[in-house]
Amino acid sequence: MTYLRSKSVWGAVLAAGVVFAAGAPALAQGKVDLPSTIAWTAYDVGSAGYNQSVAIGKALKDAYGTDLRVLPGKNDVSRQVPLRAGKVHFSATGVGASFMAQEGVFEFGSKEWGPQENRVLLASNSEGNLSVGVAADVGIKTIADLKGKRVAWVVGAPALNENVRAILAFGGLTWDDVVKVEFGGFGPSWDGIVNGQADAAFASTTSGKAYQLEASPRGLFWPPLPHGDKEGWKRLQANAPFFAPNMGTVGAGLSAEKPHEGAAYPYPILIAYPTQDKALAYSMTRAMIEQFPKYKGAAPGINGWALDRQILKWAVPYHEGAIAYLKEAGVWKDEHQQHNDKLIERQQVLKKAWAEVTAKNISDDEAFKKAWMETRAKALQAGGFDVVYN
């Protein structure tokens, strides 16, 4: 993976008496031992992540008598705050609060945050893709064909725009090679394609907006990201290491007969801090896998939690408790452990760089951000890691 190459409603939870440090189960091979209540944060009510969490909660209740309290958060920070404070055990979050928080960038580059030592338990890797969709009437067949075309830039959505940057890099392009058209939100960016204001935008293949474009006079096409294009993937993952090759079979214009050779990343991603009890992380991971047949098909995208859909060499390291179960399941190999160790090494490089910057007591926020990003880049380069975000 390019990323690793060397140069070479919180009161309700507390009122329920949720205890996180005490009463954790002892690690026992082959046994699920969960407390009476588990709590995790998720995306807003009605989101795919929230709906999946509710379905998983029902399976846990039926099998173990454990109540799963799902606490919605409207953004990455609001989902991470309770996790960091120890008010929830886990967070079913996205790339922003898992990978970007690990990197200490965007919202997590502020003085209040910095790089977070996140750990993964499991993630949902769906059968859809995440990519740049284009209007079918402009003759775009490859990502390189986007040169000179109008591409949506969503104001205040760095994650979306960074994803576009990575996809463009696959085709040897940058934002400077396309016409940047600004929109105030994700929805308007896709409406802009339908209305003839733009030619391309980023989305999940399962997005309702993608289906709307497909049904419009302009039509929809997903340019492929051929998995055999090693150089293209090298460029893409240098910009967004959380992407992985995926054959998308679900979404607008896609099917098992008409798959999209492209990219995807996990959502939701169940994370914890490394301080979370190993036995609890083990039991949670085991329970999620053992009860998969009970919640399979219960919500859109939920089938991505299956054991055989896990990406064990991803961009954020796995929790030691999850690893213990994955070893028992026979899927965790030496190559995965080596990859995981390297990811933890990266986190330590970031942690040290952050301490170096905060020790300077820089009062001005912009000056602090500049110093952090410069120090971060130098530290990662010195350690032989890709910088990813400059």
Tab-separated table of C-alpha atoms in Angstrom, residues 51-52 55-56 291-306:
chain	number	residue	atom	x	y	z
A	51	ASN	CA	-29.803	2.394	11.015
A	52	GLN	CA	-27.124	-0.297	10.916
A	55	ALA	CA	-30.148	-3.375	13.714
A	56	ILE	CA	-26.925	-4.619	15.310
A	291	GLN	CA	-24.445	-12.432	15.146
A	292	PHE	CA	-23.932	-11.309	11.549
A	293	PRO	CA	-26.493	-13.834	10.200
A	294	LYS	CA	-29.088	-12.282	12.550
A	295	TYR	CA	-28.655	-8.698	11.332
A	296	LYS	CA	-27.669	-9.438	7.734
A	297	GLY	CA	-29.955	-7.585	5.338
A	298	ALA	CA	-31.605	-5.593	8.141
A	299	ALA	CA	-30.424	-2.183	6.848
A	300	PRO	CA	-28.847	-0.800	3.663
A	301	GLY	CA	-25.107	-1.504	3.551
A	302	ILE	CA	-25.130	-3.693	6.653
A	303	ASN	CA	-23.864	-6.787	4.834
A	304	GLY	CA	-20.456	-5.112	4.670
A	305	TRP	CA	-19.779	-6.169	8.290
A	306	ALA	CA	-19.239	-9.776	7.182
